[in-house]
Every structure is written in structure tokens, then in C-alpha cells.
mmCIF file of C-alpha atoms in Angstrom:
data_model
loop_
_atom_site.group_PDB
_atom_site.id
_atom_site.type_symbol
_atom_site.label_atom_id
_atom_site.label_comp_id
_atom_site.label_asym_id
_atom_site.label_seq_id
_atom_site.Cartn_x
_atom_site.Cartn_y
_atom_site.Cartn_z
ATOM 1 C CA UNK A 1 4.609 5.969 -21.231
ATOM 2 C CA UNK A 2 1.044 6.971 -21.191
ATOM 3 C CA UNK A 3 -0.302 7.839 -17.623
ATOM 4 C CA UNK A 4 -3.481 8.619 -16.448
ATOM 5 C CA UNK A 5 -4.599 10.035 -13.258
ATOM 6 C CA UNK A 6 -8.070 9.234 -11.625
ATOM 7 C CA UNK A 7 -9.254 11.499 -8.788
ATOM 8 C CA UNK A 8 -11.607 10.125 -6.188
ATOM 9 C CA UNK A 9 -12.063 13.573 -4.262
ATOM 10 C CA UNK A 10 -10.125 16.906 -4.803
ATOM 11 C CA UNK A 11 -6.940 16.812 -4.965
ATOM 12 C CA UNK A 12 -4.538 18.210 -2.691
ATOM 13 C CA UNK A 13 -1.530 20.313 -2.657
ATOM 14 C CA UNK A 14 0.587 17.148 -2.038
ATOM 15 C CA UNK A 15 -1.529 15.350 -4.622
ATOM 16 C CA UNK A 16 -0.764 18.006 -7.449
ATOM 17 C CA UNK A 17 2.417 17.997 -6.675
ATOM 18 C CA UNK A 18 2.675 14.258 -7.128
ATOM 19 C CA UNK A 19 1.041 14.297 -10.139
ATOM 20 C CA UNK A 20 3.324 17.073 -11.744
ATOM 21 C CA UNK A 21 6.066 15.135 -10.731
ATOM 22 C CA UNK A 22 4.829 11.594 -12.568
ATOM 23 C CA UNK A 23 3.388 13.615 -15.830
ATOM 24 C CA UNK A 24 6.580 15.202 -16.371
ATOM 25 C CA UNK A 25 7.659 14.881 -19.992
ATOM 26 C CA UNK A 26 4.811 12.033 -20.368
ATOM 27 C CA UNK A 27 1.634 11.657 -21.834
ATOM 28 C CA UNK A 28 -0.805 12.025 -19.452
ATOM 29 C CA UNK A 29 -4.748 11.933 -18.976
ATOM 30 C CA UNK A 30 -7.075 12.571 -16.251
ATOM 31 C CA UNK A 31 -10.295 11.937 -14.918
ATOM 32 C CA UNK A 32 -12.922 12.936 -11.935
ATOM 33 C CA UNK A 33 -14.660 10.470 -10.702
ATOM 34 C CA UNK A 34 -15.806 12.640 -7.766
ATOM 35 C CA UNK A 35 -19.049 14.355 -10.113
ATOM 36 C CA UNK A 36 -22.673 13.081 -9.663
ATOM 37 C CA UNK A 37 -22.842 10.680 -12.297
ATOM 38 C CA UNK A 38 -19.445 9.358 -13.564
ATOM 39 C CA UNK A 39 -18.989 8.295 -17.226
ATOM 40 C CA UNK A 40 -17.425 4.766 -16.022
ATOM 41 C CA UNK A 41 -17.248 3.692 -19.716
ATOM 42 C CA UNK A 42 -14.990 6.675 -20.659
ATOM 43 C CA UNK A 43 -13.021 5.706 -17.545
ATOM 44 C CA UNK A 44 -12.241 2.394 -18.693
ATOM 45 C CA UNK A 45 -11.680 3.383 -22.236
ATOM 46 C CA UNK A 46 -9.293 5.386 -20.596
ATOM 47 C CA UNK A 47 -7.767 2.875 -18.244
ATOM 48 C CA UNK A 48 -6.894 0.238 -21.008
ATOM 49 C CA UNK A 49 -5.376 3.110 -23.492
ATOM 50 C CA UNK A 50 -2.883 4.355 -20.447
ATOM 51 C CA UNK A 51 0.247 1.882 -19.420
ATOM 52 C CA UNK A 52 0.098 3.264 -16.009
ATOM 53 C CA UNK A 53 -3.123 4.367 -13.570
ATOM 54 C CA UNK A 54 -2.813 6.133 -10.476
ATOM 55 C CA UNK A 55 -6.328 6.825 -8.318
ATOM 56 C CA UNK A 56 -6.286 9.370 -5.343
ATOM 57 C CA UNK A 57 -7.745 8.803 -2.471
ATOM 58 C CA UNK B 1 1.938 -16.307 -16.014
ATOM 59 C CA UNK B 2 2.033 -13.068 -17.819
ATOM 60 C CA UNK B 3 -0.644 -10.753 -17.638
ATOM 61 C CA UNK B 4 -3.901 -10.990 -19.433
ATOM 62 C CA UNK B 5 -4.325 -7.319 -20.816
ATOM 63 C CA UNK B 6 -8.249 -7.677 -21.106
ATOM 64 C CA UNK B 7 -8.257 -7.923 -16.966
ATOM 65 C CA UNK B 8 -8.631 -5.274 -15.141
ATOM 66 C CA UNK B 9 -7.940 -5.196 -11.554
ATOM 67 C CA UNK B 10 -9.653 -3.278 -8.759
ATOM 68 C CA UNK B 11 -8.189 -3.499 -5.806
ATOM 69 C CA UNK B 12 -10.469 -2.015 -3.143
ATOM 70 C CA UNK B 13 -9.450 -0.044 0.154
ATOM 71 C CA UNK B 14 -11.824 2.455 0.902
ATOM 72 C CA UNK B 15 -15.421 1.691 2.208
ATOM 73 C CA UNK B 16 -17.319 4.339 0.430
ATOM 74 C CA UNK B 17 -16.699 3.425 -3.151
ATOM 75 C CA UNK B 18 -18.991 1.002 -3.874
ATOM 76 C CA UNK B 19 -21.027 2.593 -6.552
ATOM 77 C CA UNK B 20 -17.037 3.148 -8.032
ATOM 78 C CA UNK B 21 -16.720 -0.911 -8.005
ATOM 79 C CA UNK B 22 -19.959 -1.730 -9.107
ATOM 80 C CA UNK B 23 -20.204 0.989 -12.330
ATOM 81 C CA UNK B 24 -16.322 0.379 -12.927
ATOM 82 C CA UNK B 25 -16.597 -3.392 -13.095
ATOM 83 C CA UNK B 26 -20.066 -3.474 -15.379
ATOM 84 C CA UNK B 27 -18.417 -0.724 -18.171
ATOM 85 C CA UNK B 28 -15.567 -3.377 -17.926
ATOM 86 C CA UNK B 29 -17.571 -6.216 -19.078
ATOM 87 C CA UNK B 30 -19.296 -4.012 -21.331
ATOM 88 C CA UNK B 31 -16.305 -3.623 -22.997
ATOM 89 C CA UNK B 32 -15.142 -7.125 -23.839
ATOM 90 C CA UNK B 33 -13.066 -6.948 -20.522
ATOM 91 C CA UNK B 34 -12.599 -9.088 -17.190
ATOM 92 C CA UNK B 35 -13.234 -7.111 -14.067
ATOM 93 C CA UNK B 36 -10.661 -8.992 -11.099
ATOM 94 C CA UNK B 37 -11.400 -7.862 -7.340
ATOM 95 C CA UNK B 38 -10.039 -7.605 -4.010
ATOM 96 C CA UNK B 39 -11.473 -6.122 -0.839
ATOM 97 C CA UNK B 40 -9.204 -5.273 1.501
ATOM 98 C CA UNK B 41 -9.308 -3.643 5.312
ATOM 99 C CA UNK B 42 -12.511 -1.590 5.959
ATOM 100 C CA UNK B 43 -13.582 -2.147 2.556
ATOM 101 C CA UNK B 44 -14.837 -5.350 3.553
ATOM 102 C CA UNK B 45 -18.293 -3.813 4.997
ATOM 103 C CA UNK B 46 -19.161 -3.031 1.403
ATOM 104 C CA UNK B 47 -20.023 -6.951 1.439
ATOM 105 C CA UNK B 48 -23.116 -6.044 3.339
ATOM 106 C CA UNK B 49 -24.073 -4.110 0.633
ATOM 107 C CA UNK B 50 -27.107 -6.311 -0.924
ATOM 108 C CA UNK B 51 -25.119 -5.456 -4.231
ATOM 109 C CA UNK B 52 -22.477 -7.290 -3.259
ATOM 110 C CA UNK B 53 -23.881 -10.653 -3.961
ATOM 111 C CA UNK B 54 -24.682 -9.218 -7.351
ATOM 112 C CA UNK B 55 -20.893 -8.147 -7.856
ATOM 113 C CA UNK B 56 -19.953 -11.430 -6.813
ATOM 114 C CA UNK B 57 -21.846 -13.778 -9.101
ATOM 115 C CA UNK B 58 -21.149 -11.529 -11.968
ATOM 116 C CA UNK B 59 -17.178 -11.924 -11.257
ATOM 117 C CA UNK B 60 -17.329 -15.220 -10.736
ATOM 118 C CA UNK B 61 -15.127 -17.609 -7.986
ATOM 119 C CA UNK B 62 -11.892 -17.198 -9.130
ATOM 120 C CA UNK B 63 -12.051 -13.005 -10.033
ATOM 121 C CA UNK B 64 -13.478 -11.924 -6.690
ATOM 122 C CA UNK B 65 -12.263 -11.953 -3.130
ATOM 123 C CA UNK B 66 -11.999 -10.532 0.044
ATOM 124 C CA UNK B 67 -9.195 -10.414 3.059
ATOM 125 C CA UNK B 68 -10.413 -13.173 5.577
ATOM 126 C CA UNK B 69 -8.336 -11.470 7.947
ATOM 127 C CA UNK B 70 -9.855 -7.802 7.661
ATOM 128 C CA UNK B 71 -13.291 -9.448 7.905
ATOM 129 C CA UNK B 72 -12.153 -10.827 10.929
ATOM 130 C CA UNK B 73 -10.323 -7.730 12.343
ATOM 131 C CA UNK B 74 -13.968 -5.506 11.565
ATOM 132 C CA UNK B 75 -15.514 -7.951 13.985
ATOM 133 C CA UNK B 76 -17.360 -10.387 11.516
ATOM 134 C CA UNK B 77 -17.230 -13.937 11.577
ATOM 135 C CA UNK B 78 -15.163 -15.585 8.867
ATOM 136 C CA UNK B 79 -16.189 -18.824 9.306
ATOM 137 C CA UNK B 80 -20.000 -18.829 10.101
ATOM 138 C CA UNK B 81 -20.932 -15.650 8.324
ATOM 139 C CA UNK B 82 -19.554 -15.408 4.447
ATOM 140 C CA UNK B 83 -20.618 -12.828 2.458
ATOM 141 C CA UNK B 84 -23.441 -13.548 0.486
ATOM 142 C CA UNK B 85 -21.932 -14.647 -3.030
ATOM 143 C CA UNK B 86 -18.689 -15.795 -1.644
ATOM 144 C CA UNK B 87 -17.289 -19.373 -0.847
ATOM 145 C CA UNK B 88 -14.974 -19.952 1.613
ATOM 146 C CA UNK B 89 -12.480 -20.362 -1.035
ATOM 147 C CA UNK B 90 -12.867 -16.523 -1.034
ATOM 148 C CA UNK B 91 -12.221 -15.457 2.125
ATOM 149 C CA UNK B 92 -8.456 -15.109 1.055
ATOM 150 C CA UNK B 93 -4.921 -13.009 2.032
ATOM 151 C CA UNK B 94 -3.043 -10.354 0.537
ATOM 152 C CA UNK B 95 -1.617 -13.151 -1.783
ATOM 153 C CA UNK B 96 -4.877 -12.331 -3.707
ATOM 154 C CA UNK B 97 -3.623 -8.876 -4.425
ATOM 155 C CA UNK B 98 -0.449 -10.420 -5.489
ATOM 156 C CA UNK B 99 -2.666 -12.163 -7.921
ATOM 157 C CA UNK B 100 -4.087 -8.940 -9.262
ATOM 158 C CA UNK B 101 -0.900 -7.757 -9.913
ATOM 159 C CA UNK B 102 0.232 -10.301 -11.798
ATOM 160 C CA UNK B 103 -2.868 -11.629 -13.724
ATOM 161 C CA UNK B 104 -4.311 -8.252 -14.727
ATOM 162 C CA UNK B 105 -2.949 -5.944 -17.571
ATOM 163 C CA UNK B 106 -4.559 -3.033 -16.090
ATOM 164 C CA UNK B 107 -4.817 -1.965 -12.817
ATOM 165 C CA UNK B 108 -7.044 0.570 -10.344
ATOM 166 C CA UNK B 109 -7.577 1.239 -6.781
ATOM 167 C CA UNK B 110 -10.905 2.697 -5.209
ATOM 168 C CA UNK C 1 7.561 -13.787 -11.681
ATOM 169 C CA UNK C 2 8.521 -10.506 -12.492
ATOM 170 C CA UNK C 3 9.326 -8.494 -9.099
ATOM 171 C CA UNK C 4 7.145 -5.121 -8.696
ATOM 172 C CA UNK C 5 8.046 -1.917 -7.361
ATOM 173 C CA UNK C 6 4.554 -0.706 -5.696
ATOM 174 C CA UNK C 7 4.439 2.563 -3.562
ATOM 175 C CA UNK C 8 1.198 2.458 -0.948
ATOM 176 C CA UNK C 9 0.134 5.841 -0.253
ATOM 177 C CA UNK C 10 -1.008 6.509 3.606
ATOM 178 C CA UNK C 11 -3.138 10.232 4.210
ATOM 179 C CA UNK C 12 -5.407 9.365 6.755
ATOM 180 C CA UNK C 13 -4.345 7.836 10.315
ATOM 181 C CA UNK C 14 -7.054 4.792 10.329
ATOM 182 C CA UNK C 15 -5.213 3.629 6.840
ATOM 183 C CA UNK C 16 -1.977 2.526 8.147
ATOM 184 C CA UNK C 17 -3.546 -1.112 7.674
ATOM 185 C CA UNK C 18 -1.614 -0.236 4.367
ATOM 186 C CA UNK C 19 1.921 -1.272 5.964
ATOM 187 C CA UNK C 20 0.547 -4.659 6.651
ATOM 188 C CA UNK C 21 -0.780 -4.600 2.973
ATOM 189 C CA UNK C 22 2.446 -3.761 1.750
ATOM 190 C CA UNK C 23 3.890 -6.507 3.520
ATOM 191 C CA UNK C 24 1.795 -9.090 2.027
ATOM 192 C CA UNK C 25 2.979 -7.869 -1.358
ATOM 193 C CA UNK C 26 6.582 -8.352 -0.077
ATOM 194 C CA UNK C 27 5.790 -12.097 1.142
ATOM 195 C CA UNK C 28 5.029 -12.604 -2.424
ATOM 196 C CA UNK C 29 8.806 -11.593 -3.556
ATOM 197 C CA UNK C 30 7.630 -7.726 -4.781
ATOM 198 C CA UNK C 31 9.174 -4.931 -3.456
ATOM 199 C CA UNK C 32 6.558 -2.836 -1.187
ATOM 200 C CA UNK C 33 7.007 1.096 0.137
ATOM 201 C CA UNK C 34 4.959 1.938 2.253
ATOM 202 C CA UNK C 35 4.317 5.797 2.809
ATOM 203 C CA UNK C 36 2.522 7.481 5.679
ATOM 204 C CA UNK C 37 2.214 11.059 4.428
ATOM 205 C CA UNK C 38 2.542 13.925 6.815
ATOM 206 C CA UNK C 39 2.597 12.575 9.803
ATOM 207 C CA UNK C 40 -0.356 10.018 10.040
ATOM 208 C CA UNK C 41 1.508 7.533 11.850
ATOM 209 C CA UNK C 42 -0.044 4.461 13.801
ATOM 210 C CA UNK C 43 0.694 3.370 17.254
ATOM 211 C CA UNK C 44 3.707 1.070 17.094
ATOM 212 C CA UNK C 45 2.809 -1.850 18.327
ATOM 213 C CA UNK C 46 5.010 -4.621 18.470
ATOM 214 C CA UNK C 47 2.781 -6.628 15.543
ATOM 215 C CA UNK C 48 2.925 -3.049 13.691
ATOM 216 C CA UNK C 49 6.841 -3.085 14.394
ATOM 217 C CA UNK C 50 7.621 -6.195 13.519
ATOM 218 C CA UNK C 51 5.561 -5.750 10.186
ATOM 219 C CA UNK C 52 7.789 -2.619 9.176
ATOM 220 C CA UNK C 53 10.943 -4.333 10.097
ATOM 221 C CA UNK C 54 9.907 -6.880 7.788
ATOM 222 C CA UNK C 55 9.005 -5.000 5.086
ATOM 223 C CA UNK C 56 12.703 -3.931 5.162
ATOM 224 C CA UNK C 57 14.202 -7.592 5.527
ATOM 225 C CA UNK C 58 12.092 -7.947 2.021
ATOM 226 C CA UNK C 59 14.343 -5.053 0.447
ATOM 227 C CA UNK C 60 11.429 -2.522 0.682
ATOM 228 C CA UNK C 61 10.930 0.440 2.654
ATOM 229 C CA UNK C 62 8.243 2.021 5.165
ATOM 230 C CA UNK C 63 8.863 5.928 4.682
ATOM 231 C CA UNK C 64 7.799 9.073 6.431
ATOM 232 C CA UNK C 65 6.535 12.000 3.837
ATOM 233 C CA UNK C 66 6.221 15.726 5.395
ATOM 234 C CA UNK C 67 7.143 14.593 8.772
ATOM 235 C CA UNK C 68 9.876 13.367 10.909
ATOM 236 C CA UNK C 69 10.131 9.711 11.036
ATOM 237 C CA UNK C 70 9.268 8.614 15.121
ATOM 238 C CA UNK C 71 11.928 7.499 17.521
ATOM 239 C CA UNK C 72 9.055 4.871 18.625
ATOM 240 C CA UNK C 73 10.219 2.386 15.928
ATOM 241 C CA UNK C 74 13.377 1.596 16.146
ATOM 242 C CA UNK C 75 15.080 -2.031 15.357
ATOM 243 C CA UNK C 76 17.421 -4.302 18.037
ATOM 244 C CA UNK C 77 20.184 -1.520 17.753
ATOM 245 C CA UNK C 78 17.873 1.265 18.254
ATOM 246 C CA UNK C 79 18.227 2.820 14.999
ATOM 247 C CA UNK C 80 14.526 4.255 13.334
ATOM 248 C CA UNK C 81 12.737 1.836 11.399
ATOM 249 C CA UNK C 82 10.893 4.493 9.414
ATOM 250 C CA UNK C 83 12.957 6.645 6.708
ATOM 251 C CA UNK C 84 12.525 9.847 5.829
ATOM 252 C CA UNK C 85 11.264 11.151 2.697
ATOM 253 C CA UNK C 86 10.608 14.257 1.129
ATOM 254 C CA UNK C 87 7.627 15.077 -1.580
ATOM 255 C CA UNK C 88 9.474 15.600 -4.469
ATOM 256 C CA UNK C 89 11.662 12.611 -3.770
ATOM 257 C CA UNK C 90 8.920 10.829 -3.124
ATOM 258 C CA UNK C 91 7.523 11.587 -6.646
ATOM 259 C CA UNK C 92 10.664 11.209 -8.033
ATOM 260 C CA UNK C 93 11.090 7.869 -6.368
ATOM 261 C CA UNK C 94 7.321 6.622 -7.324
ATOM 262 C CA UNK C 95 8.103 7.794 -11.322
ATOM 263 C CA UNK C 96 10.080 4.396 -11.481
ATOM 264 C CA UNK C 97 7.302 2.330 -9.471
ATOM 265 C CA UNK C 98 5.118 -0.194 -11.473
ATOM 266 C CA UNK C 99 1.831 0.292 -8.886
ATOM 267 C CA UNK C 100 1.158 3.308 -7.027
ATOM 268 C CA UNK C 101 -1.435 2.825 -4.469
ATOM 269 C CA UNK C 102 -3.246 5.957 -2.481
ATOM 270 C CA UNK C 103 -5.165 3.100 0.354
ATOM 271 C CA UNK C 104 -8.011 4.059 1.741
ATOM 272 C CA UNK C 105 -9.242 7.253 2.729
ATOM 273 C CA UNK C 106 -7.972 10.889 2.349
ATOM 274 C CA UNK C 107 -6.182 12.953 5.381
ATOM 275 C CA UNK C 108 -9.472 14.126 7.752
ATOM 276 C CA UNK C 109 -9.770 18.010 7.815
ATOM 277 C CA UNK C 110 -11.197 17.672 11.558
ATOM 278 C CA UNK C 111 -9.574 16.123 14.605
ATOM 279 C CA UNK C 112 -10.231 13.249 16.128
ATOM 280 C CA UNK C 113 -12.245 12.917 19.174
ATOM 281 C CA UNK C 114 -10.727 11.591 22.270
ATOM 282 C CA UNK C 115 -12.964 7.586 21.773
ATOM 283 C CA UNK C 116 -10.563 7.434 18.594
ATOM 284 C CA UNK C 117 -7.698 9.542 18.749
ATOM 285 C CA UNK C 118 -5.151 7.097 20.547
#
């Protein structure tokens, strides 16, 4: 299970917890799509190589 | 039907994301893949958005749609006012996010 | 069709239009569980009651996260509507879910003012 988690703003305390929670003993990726210019290509490159993607608010 | 693994699905909830949609959706069909999308709730303002129509004609009839009741809910009129690029056939329920769900191999929320 | 286990994440207190998104997923035979996180709860009215009650008729579940579920949603027999759920349950829960959905907008850092805050 390959997992990949987007963020739309910073994450939170309940957010990171989340996310340590769902990575456990999986791969997992991230990405930030709260910078200035996002790389949207990379993101779906990433999105099709993960089974699973979660996006914070 | 089983999932087509070169859809993606956006499913979209939050009203400020529309540079998200738009820059998500055209990498996707950069890539060889087929961008599926639902607007849901207060999302459905982006439709104002003179890109919208853009998004829309790009997607095609089938891929893109909004929630006929959240358009109605944000005080629009769902049956004289349509969102530039949409049919009526558009203006659909949450049965369209079933759709995404099931059609799409891959799957996002903004 | 396959039936989907899809968590909807709720932070911010004009989001609970989630619930009702959940529930339209349920209509269409997945299984929906709807969170509100920390306390972000909406006014129960009796649409917004009825919607959670379904949501459990449909084998899913609305759930508090971080706060304690209201007595102002309670079924026929008066029993609370909303279960309780903690954060590490909850991601414990959501490692087995096929969709996980944060909807909408983050938790505001400001309060409300009074033209919104009912």
C-alpha cells in the first residue's frame, strides 16, 4: 500500500497525527500544494503511482 | 463497471481551490489521463469563475458536474441560470460522486 | 458494485453540509462516516437529524472527534445519534477506509461574529 498525502494548508496537530497513524509501516509520499506555484504535474505523477490519496483541508 | 485507472477524480468542496482544479485537471490530460469532476456545497460559486466554462468544455458532458441542490441552497437559480458550460443534464446529486468513486482509478479532493 | 468505506472529515462549522454528503454516498449502497472534528457541530435540525439517523439505518456512522457527542440528537428512544470517537481511533479506524475525505474548509482560528455564529 502506497499512500500519499496532499496538504492544502498547514497541517495541524490533529492532521499529523492522522497522517502518522495512516503511514504507519506503509509507503508513503507527500506533497504541498499550499506554495506559490505548485508543480501540478509532479502531483499527478504522484497521484497515479500511490493506491491511496488523502488531501487536507 | 470497474474503474478506469487513467481517470482521475476531483471531487470539489472547498470554494477557494479553483486554481487547484483547473492546474490539477490540465497536468491530468497532459498526462494521457481523464480528469472526472464534481462540485459540491459552496464550491459551486467557483462556476462563476469565467474559467469555469473553460473547465467545462475541456471535461466534457459526461466528466463534469455540479450539485443542483447546493446551487440551489447558495441562492442561484437551477433552472433559469446554468453555469456557463453546463447542460441541465449537469446540474446533478451526490449520485455523481458515487460515480467518481466508482468510475475513477484515482481519486482527490480540493 | 463494490461497497466503499469513505470517512468525510468535518474541521470547520459551515462544512457540516458533509453529513448530507455522506448520506448521498450511503443512498448509493457505500458505507459513509461522517466526522465532525472537535466540536464543530451544526444546529440539529430536524432535516440535519433525520439525515444522521439515516446515515446509521445505511450501516454507517456520524462520529464526534475531540468532543463530546451532543444530547441534541438523539433518536425515538432518546439515545445520542452521534458516537464518540477518539483521534487515534479515528486514524486507526480510517487506515481500513477506501476514501478519506477532509470537506471543505479548515477549523477558523477566529470566532464567529454574532450575524453567523448560530
Amino acid at each position: 500500500m502506497k499512500i500519499l498525502q496532499v496538504y492544502r494548508s498547514e497541517p495541524n496537530n490533529d492532521v499529523k497525527t492522522l497522517v502518522g497513524i495512516l503511514n504507519r509501516d506503509r509507503e508513503a509520499d507527500e506533497f504541498n500544494l499550499n506554495v506559490e506555484n505548485p508543480d501540478y504535474d509532479q502531483l499527478v505523477t504522484k497521484i497515479f503511482a500511490a493506491d491511496k490519496t488523502v488531501c487536507w483541508w | 463497471m470497474s474503474a478506469d485507472p487513467n481517470k482521475l477524480a476531483i471531487f470539489v468542496t472547498s470554494p477557494q481551490n479553483m486554481l487547484h482544479v483547473i492546474g490539477l485537471a490540465n497536468a491530468a490530460e497532459k498526462a494521457g489521463k481523464k480528469p472526472m469532476i464534481f462540485f459540491t456545497y459552496k464550491s459551486i460559486h467557483l462556476t462563476k469563475d469565467p474559467r469555469f466554462k473553460v473547465l467545462a468544455e475541456k471535461c466534457g458532458e459526461e466528466d463534469i458536474a455540479i450539485c443542483a441542490d447546493s446551487y440551489t441552497c447558495e441562492g442561484y437559480d437551477a433552472a433559469a441560470d446554468i453555469p456557463a458550460g453546463l447542460s441541465g443534464k449537469q446540474m446533478r446529486t451526490q449520485a455523481f460522486h458515487g460515480a467518481l468513486l466508482d468510475e475513477c482509478g484515482k481519486y482527490i479532493v480540493l | 458494485m463494490e461497497s466503499l468505506k469513505v470517512y468525510i472529515l468535518v474541521a470547520n462549522r459551515m462544512y457540516n453540509d458533509g453529513i448530507r454528503s455522506g448520506l448521498g454516498l450511503a443512498v448509493e449502497n457505500h458505507y459513509a462516516f461522517p466526522v465532525i472534528m472537535n466540536g464543530e457541530f451544526p444546529s440539529f435540525s430536524t432535516y440535519m437529524s433525520e439525515n444522521i439517523a439515516w446515515v446509521k439505518d445505511m450501516e454507517g456512522q456520524v462520529y464526534s472527534c475531540g468532543a463530546v457527542a451532543p444530547d441534541t440528537c438523539v433518536d425515538e428512544e432518546g439515545d445520542k445519534l452521534i458516537a464518540e470517537i477518539s483521534l487515534q481511533e479515528l486514524g486507526e479506524a480510517m487506515r481500513d477506509a477506501d476514501f478519506i475525505i477532509p470537506y471543505g474548509l479548515p477549523k477558523q482560528t477566529n470566532e464567529p461574529p454574532p450575524a453567523c455564529a448560530e
